[in-house]
């Protein structure tokens, strides 16, 4: 087996791109330097440390605000084709509005973007990765329809400042988390609980904000810069517990994926998938609402949102099995245990290994099935995996469990391309560095590079998974360097 290299080598198609991602609040720190204003995550973690497993916050995080040169060097050492970063809205626009632009913020992102380009790494930029300016939250945040205007103005500033060098933009990271983890669970900043009310209002405004930002790029910037813009969806792959639940599984998929995809990626009628609209309208009526809790869209709004994409971006981590509740069984909350709104109980198969994050169980085949489902529902698009990675609470440099996760998921991507003819063009490892994992604080680590958070200098040390991933990139093969792969397999 150690001579695996002599056998047929599996390769991704030519031009397949591999990168890694981070997000501003999770790595930057320097939460109040210069004129930066607080984001909802600054406020939430400062006021509610009890909501975070280790009571921590992102005040310093990886200190990437100061150590960005080192991050770029690591990205370069591993041969990343691209690096996905996010801009902090309150660092760039401390008022939230575009009347005042922070010079310090502009300097920081220029340094980062130029530094990457100097090393031949494409900067891929997310505009919104959850750190909303607190003052905009005070005005209602994502439940205020005016946020589409506020976000559009911010997007225009970012395109104007960086669009000459940034050719790939993600408007919003994981609308489903922005709206559900926030308003349905109440567990994420700003910590407001409004299940299936606030979350549906948020859903509509996220779609409108994205569409505005896409159209601004399309009309004002694309002619000169020729870039691409989409949003990225985090999707739980949901399959039936047994055959009788096939219809229910599709309904749940329409909720976790369709609500943020159907309006953009299909020409079919309506704002939400029809099955879901019907279900929620009926549920709303039973609850005594005069209208569906799912907000209505005007004809103009529907047209405005449709087709606002240049590729389909998806983040995948984990899967669920779905069934209806047993007698007297209570349905858990999205996204962990169920969808009360649909009468759906979600659980994991006993054989799926757990991780250090309570919602995260490994099911590599789910990624391949999800890609096929997306192709079937939305067409033969340019599919880009914008996040995939593994959580562990160990600081082990020899992270063979993470190597195994990457190997098994890259294999499923390879099979999706070669066996199912899904046009997957990009793969992104989450994440380059251990960082601030939201409510899991610094306990759940996703990095291919270890960061020592007990050391004020935040030293970085690459793990085995970084070497494995570098070899995947160097060989353009899901197996990476075969000898290395065989060795890691033996050690795992
Ligand atoms: C994503 N779930 O969040 C985010 O984009 C990252 O910022 C984050 O660090 C990473 O994945 C790991 O969590 C998710 O409950 C949050 O299924 C929750 C879920 C999935 C992804």
Coordinates of C-alpha atoms in Angstrom, one line a residue, residues 37-436:
X37 CA -17.1 50.6 15.9
X38 CA -18.6 47.5 17.6
X39 CA -20.3 44.8 15.7
X40 CA -23.2 42.7 17.0
X41 CA -20.6 40.0 17.9
X42 CA -18.6 42.4 20.0
X43 CA -21.7 43.5 21.9
X44 CA -23.1 40.0 22.2
X45 CA -19.9 38.3 23.5
X46 CA -19.2 41.2 25.9
X47 CA -22.7 41.3 27.3
X48 CA -23.4 37.6 27.2
X49 CA -20.2 35.6 27.9
X50 CA -22.5 32.9 29.3
X51 CA -23.8 32.3 25.8
X52 CA -20.3 31.2 24.7
X53 CA -19.0 27.8 25.8
X54 CA -15.8 29.1 27.2
X55 CA -17.0 32.7 27.9
X56 CA -14.5 34.0 25.3
X57 CA -14.8 36.6 22.6
X58 CA -13.0 37.8 19.4
X59 CA -11.3 40.8 21.0
X60 CA -7.9 39.5 20.0
X61 CA -8.7 36.2 18.2
X62 CA -5.7 35.3 16.0
X63 CA -4.6 38.9 15.9
X64 CA -4.6 38.7 12.2
X65 CA -5.2 42.5 12.1
X66 CA -1.4 42.6 13.0
X67 CA -0.2 39.2 11.8
X68 CA -1.7 39.3 8.3
X69 CA 1.7 38.9 6.7
X70 CA 2.2 35.5 8.5
X71 CA -1.2 34.4 7.3
X72 CA -0.4 35.2 3.7
X73 CA 3.0 33.4 4.1
X74 CA 1.2 30.2 5.3
X75 CA -1.4 30.4 2.5
X76 CA 1.6 30.7 0.1
X77 CA 3.5 27.9 1.7
X78 CA 0.6 25.5 1.1
X79 CA 0.2 26.7 -2.5
X80 CA -3.4 27.9 -2.0
X81 CA -4.9 29.1 -5.3
X82 CA -7.2 31.5 -3.4
X83 CA -7.8 32.8 0.1
X84 CA -11.3 33.6 1.1
X85 CA -11.5 36.4 3.6
X86 CA -14.3 38.7 4.8
X87 CA -14.5 42.4 5.3
X88 CA -15.6 43.7 8.7
X89 CA -18.4 46.2 7.8
X90 CA -17.9 48.2 11.1
X91 CA -14.1 48.4 10.4
X92 CA -14.6 49.8 7.0
X93 CA -17.8 51.9 7.7
X94 CA -17.8 52.7 11.4
X95 CA -21.2 54.4 11.1
X96 CA -22.6 51.4 9.2
X97 CA -23.5 54.0 6.5
X98 CA -21.3 55.0 3.6
X99 CA -21.0 58.7 4.6
X100 CA -17.7 58.0 6.4
X101 CA -15.0 55.5 5.3
X102 CA -12.3 54.5 7.8
X103 CA -8.8 55.1 6.4
X104 CA -7.5 52.5 8.8
X105 CA -9.9 49.9 7.5
X106 CA -9.1 50.7 3.9
X107 CA -5.4 50.4 4.6
X108 CA -5.8 47.1 6.4
X109 CA -7.7 45.4 3.6
X110 CA -5.5 46.9 0.9
X111 CA -2.5 45.4 2.6
X112 CA -4.1 42.0 2.8
X113 CA -5.4 42.0 -0.8
X114 CA -2.1 43.3 -2.2
X115 CA -0.1 40.9 -0.1
X116 CA -2.0 38.0 -1.4
X117 CA -1.8 39.1 -5.0
X118 CA 2.0 39.5 -4.6
X119 CA 2.2 35.8 -3.8
X120 CA -0.1 34.9 -6.7
X121 CA -3.0 34.0 -4.4
X122 CA -6.5 35.2 -5.5
X123 CA -8.3 37.2 -2.8
X124 CA -11.9 36.1 -2.6
X125 CA -13.9 38.5 -0.5
X126 CA -17.1 38.0 1.5
X127 CA -18.9 41.2 2.3
X128 CA -21.0 39.9 5.2
X129 CA -19.8 37.2 7.5
X130 CA -22.1 38.0 10.4
X131 CA -20.4 41.0 12.0
X132 CA -23.2 43.6 11.5
X133 CA -22.5 47.1 12.8
X134 CA -24.2 47.3 16.2
X135 CA -25.8 50.7 15.3
X136 CA -27.6 49.0 12.4
X137 CA -28.8 46.3 14.7
X138 CA -30.2 49.0 16.9
X139 CA -32.3 50.0 13.9
X140 CA -33.7 46.5 13.5
X141 CA -30.8 44.9 11.6
X142 CA -31.8 42.1 9.2
X143 CA -35.5 42.5 10.1
X144 CA -35.6 46.1 8.8
X145 CA -36.4 46.1 5.1
X146 CA -34.2 49.2 4.7
X147 CA -31.1 47.0 5.3
X148 CA -31.2 46.2 1.6
X149 CA -30.3 49.8 1.0
X150 CA -27.7 49.9 3.8
X151 CA -26.0 46.8 2.5
X152 CA -26.1 47.9 -1.1
X153 CA -24.3 51.2 -0.1
X154 CA -21.7 49.2 1.8
X155 CA -21.2 46.8 -1.2
X156 CA -20.7 49.8 -3.6
X157 CA -18.0 51.2 -1.3
X158 CA -16.2 47.8 -1.2
X159 CA -16.4 47.3 -5.0
X160 CA -15.2 50.8 -5.6
X161 CA -12.2 50.4 -3.2
X162 CA -11.1 46.9 -4.0
X163 CA -12.9 45.8 -7.2
X164 CA -9.9 46.5 -9.4
X165 CA -8.1 43.6 -7.6
X166 CA -10.9 41.5 -6.2
X167 CA -12.6 39.5 -8.9
X168 CA -14.8 37.1 -6.9
X169 CA -17.2 38.3 -4.3
X170 CA -19.6 36.6 -1.9
X171 CA -22.3 39.0 -0.7
X172 CA -23.6 37.1 2.3
X173 CA -22.3 34.1 4.1
X174 CA -25.0 31.5 5.0
X175 CA -28.2 33.5 5.1
X176 CA -29.7 30.5 6.8
X177 CA -27.4 31.0 9.8
X178 CA -27.8 34.8 9.7
X179 CA -31.6 34.3 10.0
X180 CA -32.2 30.9 11.7
X181 CA -29.3 30.6 14.2
X182 CA -30.1 34.2 15.1
X183 CA -33.9 34.5 15.2
X184 CA -35.1 30.9 15.4
X185 CA -32.5 29.6 17.9
X186 CA -31.8 33.0 19.5
X187 CA -28.3 31.6 20.1
X188 CA -26.2 33.8 17.9
X189 CA -25.7 37.6 18.0
X190 CA -27.7 39.7 18.5
X191 CA -29.4 37.0 20.7
X192 CA -33.0 37.8 19.7
X193 CA -35.4 35.0 19.7
X194 CA -38.3 35.3 17.2
X195 CA -38.8 31.8 15.8
X196 CA -40.3 31.6 12.3
X197 CA -41.2 35.3 12.4
X198 CA -38.0 37.3 12.7
X199 CA -36.3 34.5 10.8
X200 CA -38.7 34.8 7.8
X201 CA -38.5 38.6 7.8
X202 CA -34.7 38.3 7.8
X203 CA -34.8 35.7 5.0
X204 CA -36.7 38.2 2.7
X205 CA -34.3 41.0 3.5
X206 CA -31.2 38.9 3.0
X207 CA -32.4 38.0 -0.4
X208 CA -33.2 41.6 -1.4
X209 CA -29.9 42.8 0.0
X210 CA -28.0 40.2 -1.9
X211 CA -29.9 40.9 -5.1
X212 CA -29.2 44.7 -4.8
X213 CA -25.5 44.1 -4.2
X214 CA -25.4 41.7 -7.2
X215 CA -27.2 44.2 -9.5
X216 CA -24.9 47.0 -8.5
X217 CA -21.9 45.0 -9.4
X218 CA -23.5 43.8 -12.6
X219 CA -24.5 47.3 -13.8
X220 CA -21.7 49.6 -12.4
X221 CA -18.6 47.4 -12.0
X222 CA -18.8 44.3 -14.2
X223 CA -18.2 46.2 -17.4
X224 CA -14.8 47.3 -16.1
X225 CA -13.7 44.6 -13.7
X226 CA -15.3 41.4 -15.2
X227 CA -15.7 39.8 -11.8
X228 CA -18.2 37.4 -10.4
X229 CA -20.6 37.7 -7.4
X230 CA -22.9 35.2 -5.6
X231 CA -24.0 34.4 -2.1
X232 CA -23.0 31.3 -0.2
X233 CA -25.4 28.8 1.4
X234 CA -24.6 26.5 4.2
X235 CA -26.6 23.4 3.6
X236 CA -27.4 20.5 5.9
X237 CA -27.9 17.4 3.7
X238 CA -31.1 15.8 4.9
X239 CA -32.1 12.3 3.8
X240 CA -35.2 10.2 4.8
X241 CA -34.9 8.1 7.9
X242 CA -36.7 5.4 5.8
X243 CA -38.5 5.3 2.5
X244 CA -41.8 6.7 3.9
X245 CA -40.2 10.0 4.7
X246 CA -38.9 10.8 1.2
X247 CA -41.4 13.6 0.7
X248 CA -40.7 15.1 4.2
X249 CA -37.0 15.0 3.4
X250 CA -37.5 17.0 0.3
X251 CA -39.7 19.5 2.2
X252 CA -36.9 20.0 4.8
X253 CA -34.4 20.4 2.0
X254 CA -36.6 23.1 0.5
X255 CA -36.5 24.8 3.9
X256 CA -32.8 24.6 4.6
X257 CA -31.6 25.1 1.0
X258 CA -34.6 26.2 -1.1
X259 CA -35.6 29.2 0.9
X260 CA -32.2 30.8 0.0
X261 CA -31.8 29.2 -3.5
X262 CA -35.2 28.9 -5.2
X263 CA -35.8 32.7 -5.5
X264 CA -32.4 33.2 -7.0
X265 CA -31.6 30.1 -9.1
X266 CA -34.9 29.1 -10.6
X267 CA -37.2 30.8 -13.1
X268 CA -40.1 28.9 -11.5
X269 CA -42.9 30.7 -9.9
X270 CA -42.9 32.3 -6.5
X271 CA -40.5 33.3 -3.8
X272 CA -40.3 30.1 -1.9
X273 CA -40.6 26.6 -3.2
X274 CA -44.3 25.9 -3.7
X275 CA -44.5 22.9 -1.2
X276 CA -43.0 25.1 1.5
X277 CA -45.2 28.1 0.8
X278 CA -48.2 25.9 1.1
X279 CA -47.0 24.2 4.3
X280 CA -46.2 27.5 6.1
X281 CA -49.4 29.2 4.9
X282 CA -51.4 26.3 6.5
X283 CA -49.4 26.4 9.7
X284 CA -49.8 30.1 9.9
X285 CA -53.6 29.8 9.5
X286 CA -53.7 27.1 12.2
X287 CA -51.8 29.5 14.5
X288 CA -54.4 32.2 13.9
X289 CA -52.4 34.5 11.6
X290 CA -54.4 36.2 8.9
X291 CA -51.6 35.9 6.4
X292 CA -48.7 33.5 6.0
X293 CA -45.7 34.2 8.3
X294 CA -43.6 33.9 5.2
X295 CA -43.6 37.5 4.0
X296 CA -45.1 38.2 0.6
X297 CA -43.0 39.5 -2.2
X298 CA -44.2 41.8 -4.9
X299 CA -43.9 40.8 -8.6
X300 CA -41.2 43.4 -9.0
X301 CA -39.2 42.0 -6.0
X302 CA -39.5 38.5 -7.3
X303 CA -38.1 39.6 -10.7
X304 CA -35.4 41.7 -9.0
X305 CA -34.1 38.6 -7.1
X306 CA -34.2 36.0 -9.9
X307 CA -31.0 35.3 -11.7
X308 CA -28.8 37.3 -9.4
X309 CA -25.9 34.9 -9.4
X310 CA -22.7 34.1 -11.3
X311 CA -22.0 30.7 -9.7
X312 CA -23.6 28.5 -7.0
X313 CA -21.6 28.6 -3.7
X314 CA -22.2 26.0 -1.0
X315 CA -20.7 25.4 2.4
X316 CA -21.1 21.8 3.7
X317 CA -20.3 20.2 7.0
X318 CA -22.8 17.7 8.1
X319 CA -26.0 15.8 7.5
X320 CA -29.2 14.6 9.1
X321 CA -31.9 11.9 8.8
X322 CA -35.5 13.1 9.0
X323 CA -38.7 11.5 10.3
X324 CA -41.9 12.6 11.9
X325 CA -42.1 12.7 15.7
X326 CA -43.2 9.7 17.8
X327 CA -46.2 9.9 20.1
X328 CA -45.6 12.8 22.5
X329 CA -42.1 13.4 21.2
X330 CA -41.1 17.1 21.3
X331 CA -39.4 18.5 18.1
X332 CA -36.0 20.1 18.8
X333 CA -34.9 23.4 17.4
X334 CA -33.3 24.1 14.0
X335 CA -30.7 23.3 12.9
X336 CA -29.7 20.7 15.5
X337 CA -32.7 18.4 16.1
X338 CA -35.7 19.4 14.1
X339 CA -38.0 21.7 12.4
X340 CA -41.1 22.3 14.4
X341 CA -42.5 24.4 11.5
X342 CA -42.6 21.3 9.3
X343 CA -43.2 18.6 11.9
X344 CA -39.8 17.1 11.2
X345 CA -37.5 15.5 13.7
X346 CA -33.8 15.5 12.6
X347 CA -31.3 13.1 14.0
X348 CA -28.0 11.6 13.1
X349 CA -27.2 8.0 12.2
X350 CA -25.4 6.2 15.0
X351 CA -22.5 5.3 12.8
X352 CA -21.7 9.0 11.9
X353 CA -18.7 10.1 14.0
X354 CA -19.2 13.1 16.2
X355 CA -16.9 16.1 16.5
X356 CA -16.2 18.7 19.1
X357 CA -19.1 20.8 17.9
X358 CA -22.5 19.5 19.1
X359 CA -24.2 19.9 15.7
X360 CA -21.4 18.3 13.7
X361 CA -21.4 14.6 12.7
X362 CA -19.3 13.3 9.8
X363 CA -21.1 12.0 6.7
X364 CA -18.9 12.5 3.6
X365 CA -21.4 10.9 1.2
X366 CA -23.8 13.7 2.2
X367 CA -21.6 16.1 0.3
X368 CA -21.9 14.1 -3.0
X369 CA -25.6 13.7 -2.6
X370 CA -26.1 17.3 -1.8
X371 CA -24.2 18.4 -5.0
X372 CA -26.4 16.1 -7.1
X373 CA -29.5 17.5 -5.4
X374 CA -28.4 21.0 -6.1
X375 CA -27.7 20.2 -9.8
X376 CA -31.1 18.5 -10.1
X377 CA -33.0 21.4 -8.5
X378 CA -31.1 24.4 -9.9
X379 CA -29.4 23.2 -13.1
X380 CA -25.9 22.5 -14.4
X381 CA -24.3 25.5 -12.7
X382 CA -20.7 26.3 -11.8
X383 CA -20.7 24.8 -8.3
X384 CA -18.1 26.1 -5.8
X385 CA -17.6 24.7 -2.4
X386 CA -16.8 27.7 -0.2
X387 CA -16.4 25.9 3.1
X388 CA -15.7 22.3 4.3
X389 CA -13.7 21.3 7.3
X390 CA -13.4 19.4 10.6
X391 CA -13.8 20.4 14.2
X392 CA -11.7 19.0 17.1
X393 CA -11.0 20.2 20.6
X394 CA -7.5 18.7 20.4
X395 CA -4.4 20.9 19.8
X396 CA -2.8 17.9 18.2
X397 CA -0.3 18.8 15.4
X398 CA -0.7 15.2 14.1
X399 CA -4.4 15.7 13.3
X400 CA -5.0 12.5 11.4
X401 CA -8.7 12.7 12.1
X402 CA -8.8 16.0 10.2
X403 CA -6.7 14.5 7.4
X404 CA -9.2 11.7 7.2
X405 CA -12.1 14.2 7.0
X406 CA -10.5 16.1 4.2
X407 CA -9.5 12.9 2.3
X408 CA -13.0 11.4 2.5
X409 CA -14.7 14.7 1.5
X410 CA -12.4 15.5 -1.3
X411 CA -13.0 11.9 -2.6
X412 CA -16.8 12.6 -2.6
X413 CA -16.2 15.9 -4.5
X414 CA -14.1 13.9 -7.0
X415 CA -16.9 11.3 -7.4
X416 CA -19.5 14.1 -7.8
X417 CA -17.4 15.5 -10.7
X418 CA -16.4 12.2 -12.4
X419 CA -19.4 9.9 -11.7
X420 CA -22.3 12.4 -11.4
X421 CA -21.1 15.0 -13.8
X422 CA -21.6 17.9 -11.4
X423 CA -19.5 20.8 -12.5
X424 CA -17.6 21.5 -9.2
X425 CA -14.9 24.0 -9.9
X426 CA -13.7 25.2 -6.4
X427 CA -13.0 23.6 -3.0
X428 CA -12.4 25.6 0.1
X429 CA -11.0 24.3 3.4
X430 CA -12.5 25.8 6.5
X431 CA -10.2 27.0 7.9
X432 CA -6.6 28.2 7.5
X433 CA -6.2 28.9 11.2
X434 CA -7.8 27.8 14.4
X435 CA -10.0 30.8 15.2
X436 CA -12.9 32.1 17.2

